[in-house]
Short mmCIF file of C-alpha atoms in Angstrom, two decimals:
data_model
loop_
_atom_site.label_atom_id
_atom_site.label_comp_id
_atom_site.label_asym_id
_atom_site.label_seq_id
_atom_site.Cartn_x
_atom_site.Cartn_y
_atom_site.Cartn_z
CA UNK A 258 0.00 0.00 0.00
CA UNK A 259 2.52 2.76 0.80
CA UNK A 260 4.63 1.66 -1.84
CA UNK A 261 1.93 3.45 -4.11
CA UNK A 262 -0.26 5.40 -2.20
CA UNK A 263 3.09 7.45 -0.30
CA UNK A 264 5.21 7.57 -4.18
CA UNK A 265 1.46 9.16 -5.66
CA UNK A 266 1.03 11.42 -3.10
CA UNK A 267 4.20 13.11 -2.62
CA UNK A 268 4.30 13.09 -6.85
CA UNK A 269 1.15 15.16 -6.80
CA UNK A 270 2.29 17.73 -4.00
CA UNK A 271 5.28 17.61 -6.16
CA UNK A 272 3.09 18.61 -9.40
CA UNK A 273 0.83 21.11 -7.16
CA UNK A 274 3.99 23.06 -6.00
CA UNK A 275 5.26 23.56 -9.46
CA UNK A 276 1.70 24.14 -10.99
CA UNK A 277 1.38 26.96 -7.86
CA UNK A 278 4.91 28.46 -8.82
CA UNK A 279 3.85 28.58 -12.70
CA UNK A 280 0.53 30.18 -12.12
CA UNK A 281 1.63 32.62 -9.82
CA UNK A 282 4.98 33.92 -11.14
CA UNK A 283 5.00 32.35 -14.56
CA UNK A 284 8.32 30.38 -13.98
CA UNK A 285 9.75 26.67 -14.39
CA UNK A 286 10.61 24.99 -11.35
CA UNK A 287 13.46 23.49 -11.97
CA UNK A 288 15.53 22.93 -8.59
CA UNK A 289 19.03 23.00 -10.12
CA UNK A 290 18.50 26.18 -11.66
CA UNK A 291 16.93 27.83 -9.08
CA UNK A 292 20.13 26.40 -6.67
CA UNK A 293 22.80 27.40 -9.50
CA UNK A 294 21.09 31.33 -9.87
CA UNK A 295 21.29 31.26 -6.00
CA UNK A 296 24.92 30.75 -5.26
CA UNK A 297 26.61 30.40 -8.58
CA UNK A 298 25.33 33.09 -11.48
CA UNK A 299 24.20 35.67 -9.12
CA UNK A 300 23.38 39.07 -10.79
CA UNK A 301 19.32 39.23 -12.10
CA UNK A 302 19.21 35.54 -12.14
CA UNK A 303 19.63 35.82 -8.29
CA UNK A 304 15.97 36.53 -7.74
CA UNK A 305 14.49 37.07 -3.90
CA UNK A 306 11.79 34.07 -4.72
CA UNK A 307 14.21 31.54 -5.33
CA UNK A 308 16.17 32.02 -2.11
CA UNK A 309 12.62 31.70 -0.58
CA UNK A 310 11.78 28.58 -2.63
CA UNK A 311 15.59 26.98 -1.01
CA UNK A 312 14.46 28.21 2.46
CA UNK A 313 10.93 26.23 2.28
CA UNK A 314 12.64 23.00 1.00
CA UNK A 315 14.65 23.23 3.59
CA UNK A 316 11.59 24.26 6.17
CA UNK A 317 9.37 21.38 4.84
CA UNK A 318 12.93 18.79 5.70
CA UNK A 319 12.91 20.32 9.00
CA UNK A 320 9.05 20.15 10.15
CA UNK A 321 8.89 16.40 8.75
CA UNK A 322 11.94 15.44 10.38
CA UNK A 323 10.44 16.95 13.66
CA UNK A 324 7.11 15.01 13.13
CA UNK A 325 7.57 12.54 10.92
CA UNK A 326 11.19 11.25 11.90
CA UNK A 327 10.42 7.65 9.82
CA UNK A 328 10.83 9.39 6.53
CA UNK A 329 14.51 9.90 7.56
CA UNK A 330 15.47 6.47 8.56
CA UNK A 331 18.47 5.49 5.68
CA UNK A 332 21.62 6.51 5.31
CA UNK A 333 23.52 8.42 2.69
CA UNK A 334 26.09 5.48 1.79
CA UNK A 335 29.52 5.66 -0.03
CA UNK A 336 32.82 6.67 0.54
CA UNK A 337 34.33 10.64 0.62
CA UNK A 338 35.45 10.06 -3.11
CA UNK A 339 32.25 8.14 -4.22
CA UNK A 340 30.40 11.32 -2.83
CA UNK A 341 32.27 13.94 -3.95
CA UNK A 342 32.51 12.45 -7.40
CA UNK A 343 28.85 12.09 -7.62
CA UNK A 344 27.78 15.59 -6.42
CA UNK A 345 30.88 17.26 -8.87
CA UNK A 346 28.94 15.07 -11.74
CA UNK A 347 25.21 16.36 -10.40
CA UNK A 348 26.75 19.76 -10.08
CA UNK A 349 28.13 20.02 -13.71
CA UNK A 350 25.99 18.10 -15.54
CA UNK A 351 22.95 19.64 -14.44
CA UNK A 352 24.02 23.14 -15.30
CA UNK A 353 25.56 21.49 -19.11
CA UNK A 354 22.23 19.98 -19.59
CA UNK A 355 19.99 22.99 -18.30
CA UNK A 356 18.06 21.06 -15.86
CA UNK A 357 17.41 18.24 -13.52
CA UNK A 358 14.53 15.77 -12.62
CA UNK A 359 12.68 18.63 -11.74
CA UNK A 360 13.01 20.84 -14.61
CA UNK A 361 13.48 18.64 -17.41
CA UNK A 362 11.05 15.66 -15.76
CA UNK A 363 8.36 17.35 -13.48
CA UNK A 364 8.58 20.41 -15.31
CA UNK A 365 9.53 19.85 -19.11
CA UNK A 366 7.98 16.58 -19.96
CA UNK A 367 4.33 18.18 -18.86
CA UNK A 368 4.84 21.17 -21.50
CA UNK A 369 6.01 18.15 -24.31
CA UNK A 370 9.16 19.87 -24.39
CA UNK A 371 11.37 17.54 -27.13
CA UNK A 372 14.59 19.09 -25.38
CA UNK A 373 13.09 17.80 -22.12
CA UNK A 374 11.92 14.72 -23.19
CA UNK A 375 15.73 13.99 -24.61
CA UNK A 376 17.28 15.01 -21.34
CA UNK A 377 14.95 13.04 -19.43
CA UNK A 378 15.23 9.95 -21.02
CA UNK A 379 19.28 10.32 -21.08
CA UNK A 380 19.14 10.60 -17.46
CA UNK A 381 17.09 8.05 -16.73
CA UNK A 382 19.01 5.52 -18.73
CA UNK A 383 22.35 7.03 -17.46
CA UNK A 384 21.13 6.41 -14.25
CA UNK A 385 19.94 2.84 -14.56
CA UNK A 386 23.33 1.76 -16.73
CA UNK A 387 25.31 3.46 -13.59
CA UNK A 388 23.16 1.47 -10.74
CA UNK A 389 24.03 -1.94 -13.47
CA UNK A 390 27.36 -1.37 -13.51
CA UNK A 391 27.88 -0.81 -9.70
CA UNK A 392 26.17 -3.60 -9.13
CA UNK A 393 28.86 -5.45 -11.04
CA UNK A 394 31.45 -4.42 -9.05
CA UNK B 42 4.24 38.41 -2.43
CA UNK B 43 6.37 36.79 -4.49
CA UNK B 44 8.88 35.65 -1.66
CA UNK B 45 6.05 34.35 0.18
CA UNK B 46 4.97 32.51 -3.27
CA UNK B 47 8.57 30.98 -3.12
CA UNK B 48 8.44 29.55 0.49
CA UNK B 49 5.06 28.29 -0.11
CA UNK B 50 6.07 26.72 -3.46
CA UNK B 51 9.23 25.48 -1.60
CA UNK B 52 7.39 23.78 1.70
CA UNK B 53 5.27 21.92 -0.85
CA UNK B 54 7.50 21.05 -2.92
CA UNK B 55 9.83 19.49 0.24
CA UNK B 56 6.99 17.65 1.64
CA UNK B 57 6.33 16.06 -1.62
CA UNK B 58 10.18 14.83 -1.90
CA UNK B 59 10.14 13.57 1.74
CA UNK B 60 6.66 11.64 1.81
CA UNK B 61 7.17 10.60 -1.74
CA UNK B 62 10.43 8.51 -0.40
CA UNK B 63 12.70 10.33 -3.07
CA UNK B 64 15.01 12.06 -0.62
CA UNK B 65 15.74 8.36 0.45
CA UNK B 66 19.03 7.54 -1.87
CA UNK B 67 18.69 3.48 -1.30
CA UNK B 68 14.55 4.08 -2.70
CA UNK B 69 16.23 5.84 -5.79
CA UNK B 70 19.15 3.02 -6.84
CA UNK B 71 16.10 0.44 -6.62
CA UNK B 72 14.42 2.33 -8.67
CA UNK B 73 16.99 2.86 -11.05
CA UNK B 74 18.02 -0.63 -10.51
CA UNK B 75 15.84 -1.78 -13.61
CA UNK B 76 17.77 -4.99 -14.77
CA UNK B 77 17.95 -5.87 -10.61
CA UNK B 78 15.68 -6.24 -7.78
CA UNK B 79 13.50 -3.18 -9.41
CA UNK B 80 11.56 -1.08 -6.66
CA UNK B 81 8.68 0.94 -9.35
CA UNK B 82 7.53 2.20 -6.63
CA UNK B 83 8.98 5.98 -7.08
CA UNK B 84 7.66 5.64 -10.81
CA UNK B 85 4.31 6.75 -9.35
CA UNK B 86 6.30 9.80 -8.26
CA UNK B 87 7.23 10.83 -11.44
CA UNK B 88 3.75 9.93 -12.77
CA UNK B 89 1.72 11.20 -10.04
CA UNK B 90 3.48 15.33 -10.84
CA UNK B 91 3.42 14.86 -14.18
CA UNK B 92 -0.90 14.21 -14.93
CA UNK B 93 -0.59 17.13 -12.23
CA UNK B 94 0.91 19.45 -14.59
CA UNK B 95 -0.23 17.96 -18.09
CA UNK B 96 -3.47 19.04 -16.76
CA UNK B 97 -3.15 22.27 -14.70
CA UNK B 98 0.02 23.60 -16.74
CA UNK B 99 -2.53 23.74 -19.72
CA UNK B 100 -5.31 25.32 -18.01
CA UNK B 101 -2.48 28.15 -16.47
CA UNK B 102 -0.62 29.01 -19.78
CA UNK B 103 -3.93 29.95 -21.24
CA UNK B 104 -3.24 33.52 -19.14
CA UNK B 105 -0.60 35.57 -17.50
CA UNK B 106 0.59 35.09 -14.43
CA UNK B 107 -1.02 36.08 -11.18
CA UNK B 108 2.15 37.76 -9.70
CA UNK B 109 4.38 38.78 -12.89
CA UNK B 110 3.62 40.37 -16.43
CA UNK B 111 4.44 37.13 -18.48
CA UNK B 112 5.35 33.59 -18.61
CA UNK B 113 9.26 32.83 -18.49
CA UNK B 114 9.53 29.91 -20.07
CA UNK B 115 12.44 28.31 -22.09
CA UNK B 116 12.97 30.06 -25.10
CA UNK B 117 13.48 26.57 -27.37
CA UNK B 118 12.41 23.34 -26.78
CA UNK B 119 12.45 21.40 -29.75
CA UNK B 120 16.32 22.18 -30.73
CA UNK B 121 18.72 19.13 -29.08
CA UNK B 122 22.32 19.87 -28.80
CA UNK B 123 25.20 18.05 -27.65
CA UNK B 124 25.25 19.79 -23.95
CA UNK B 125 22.00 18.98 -23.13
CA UNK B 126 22.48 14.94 -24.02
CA UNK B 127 25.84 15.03 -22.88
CA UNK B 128 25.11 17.38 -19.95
CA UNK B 129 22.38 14.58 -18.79
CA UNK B 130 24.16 12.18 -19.08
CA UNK B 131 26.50 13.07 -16.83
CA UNK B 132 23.97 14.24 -14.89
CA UNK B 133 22.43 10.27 -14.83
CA UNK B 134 25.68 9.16 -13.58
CA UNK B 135 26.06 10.81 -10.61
CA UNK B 136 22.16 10.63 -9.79
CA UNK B 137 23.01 6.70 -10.58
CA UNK B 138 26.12 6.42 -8.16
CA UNK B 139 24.83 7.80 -5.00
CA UNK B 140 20.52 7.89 -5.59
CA UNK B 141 20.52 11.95 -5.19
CA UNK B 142 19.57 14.32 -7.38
CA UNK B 143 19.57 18.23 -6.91
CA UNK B 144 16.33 18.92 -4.86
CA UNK B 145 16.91 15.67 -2.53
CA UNK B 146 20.30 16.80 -1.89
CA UNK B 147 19.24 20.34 -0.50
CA UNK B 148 16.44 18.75 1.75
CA UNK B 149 18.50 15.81 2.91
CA UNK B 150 20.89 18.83 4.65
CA UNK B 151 18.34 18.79 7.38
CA UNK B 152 19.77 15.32 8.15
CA UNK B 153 22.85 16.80 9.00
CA UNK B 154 24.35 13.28 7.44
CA UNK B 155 28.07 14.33 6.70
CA UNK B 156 27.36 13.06 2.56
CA UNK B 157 24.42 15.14 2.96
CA UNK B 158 26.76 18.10 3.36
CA UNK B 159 29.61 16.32 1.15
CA UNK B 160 27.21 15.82 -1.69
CA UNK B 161 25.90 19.54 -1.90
CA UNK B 162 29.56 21.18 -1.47
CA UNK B 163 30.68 18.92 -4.15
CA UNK B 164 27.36 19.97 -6.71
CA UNK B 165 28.29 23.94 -5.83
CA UNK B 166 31.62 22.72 -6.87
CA UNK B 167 30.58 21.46 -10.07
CA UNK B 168 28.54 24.17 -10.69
CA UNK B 169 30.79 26.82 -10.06
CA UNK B 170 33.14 24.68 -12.89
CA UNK B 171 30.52 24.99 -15.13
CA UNK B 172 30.54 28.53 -15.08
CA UNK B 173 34.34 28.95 -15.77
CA UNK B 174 34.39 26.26 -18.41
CA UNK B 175 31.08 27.25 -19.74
CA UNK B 176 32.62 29.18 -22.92
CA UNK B 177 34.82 26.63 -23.83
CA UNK B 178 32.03 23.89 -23.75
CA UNK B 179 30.00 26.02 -26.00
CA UNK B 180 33.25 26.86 -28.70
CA UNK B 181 33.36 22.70 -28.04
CA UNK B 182 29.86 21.67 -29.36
CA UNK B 183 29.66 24.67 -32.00
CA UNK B 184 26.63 26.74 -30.22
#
């Protein structure tokens, strides 16, 4: 049951928040961008709204951890290099491909963006030859 | 207003990502663990935002926006380059090695797990190396 009804749910809040954002302000959500124009690009990309978007992520973590500690019960496994490697890859790869799950998936995919559709799907597939190959060693 | 918009947009968007089980890395490599012990379970994720939007998105680009004078939308979507397959791909493999992608990472800092902190230093890293290598990428691919 909460392998469904738990994924669903949190995939519609998911859809709701970025519906919310693109009726009222007329923008993507697209988490890596918003992140990147935070800290990285500055200047007009830095807008007040995003820095308020990172704040409530990080305000939604912190009121579920408080009352719903079970959501937080796994580890973040791998070794200093594994991690660092990972994030670097996340980090550039995002910003080369203009986008993340977020933007291209939740975001692009809705608006039958091609661009989004291609970025998507090489993602996805990137990701599940990675997990194959790991799995190998 | 729009600050307000943000955090509200934001909180949403962080309790979908928690109760959805997609902050949890192990979920995410059994998800993406396809030819393995497959968990679909997070495909409903995916599936459950996007009839969200394919419906509502429709309905909302039909006017402005409540709180600015246009849309801001991509400018292309239809024109595929080398940097955005590449880009993703790279992108796949890092999602793929560790089961964290951008939004995850920033809400899994509440855990105050040290690869929660690791992982987000090291995507501000790559970021920040995107910038400074940015021009040459795009001299690279011919755009």
């Amino acid at each position: 049951m909460d392998t469904i009804i738990l994924p669903l749910t949190g995939g519609v809040l998911i859809g709701i928040a970025s519906s919310f954002i693109l009726l009222t302000l007329g923008r993507i959500t697209g988490i890596s961008g918003i992140f990147a124009n935070s800290f990285i690009d500055f200047s007009a990309k830095a807008e007040s709204w995003k820095y308020f978007f990172l704040l409530g992520l990080i305000l939604g973590g912190i009121i579920l951890k408080i009352t719903y500690p079970e959501f937080f019960n796994y580890e973040i496994s791998g070794s200093v290099s594994l991690i660092i490697i990972a994030g670097l890859l996340v980090g550039f790869g995002t910003r080369l491909g203009s986008g993340c799950t977020s933007g291209h998936g939740v975001c692009g995919l809705p608006r039958k963006s091609l661009r989004s559709f291609v970025a998507t799907l090489s993602f996805m597939v990137a990701g599940i030859v990675t997990v194959y190959l790991k799995g190998l060693l | 207003m729009k600050n307000l918009i943000g955090l509200i947009g934001g909180l949403l968007f962080s309790v979908g990502l928690v109760v959805s089980g997609m902050i949890n890395p192990k979920k995410v490599i059994g998800f993406l663990d396809a030819f393995g012990d497959w968990d679909m379970s997070l495909a409903f994720v995916m599936g459950g935002a996007v009839i969200v939007n394919l419906i509502v998105f429709r309905l909302i680009l039909k006017r402005e926006p409540v709180y600015n004078d246009k849309h801001n939308l991509p400018a292309s979507n239809r024109h595929i380059t080398k940097r955005l397959v590449i880009g993703s791909v790279l992108f796949g493999i890092g999602w793929g090695l560790v089961g964290i992608c951008p939004g995850p990472a920033i809400v899994n800092l509440v855990t105050l797990q040290k690869n929660a902190v690791l992982f987000v230093a090291a995507m501000l890293v790559g970021m920040l190396a995107f910038k400074y290598l940015d021009a040459f990428f795009a001299k690279e691919s011919g755009e």
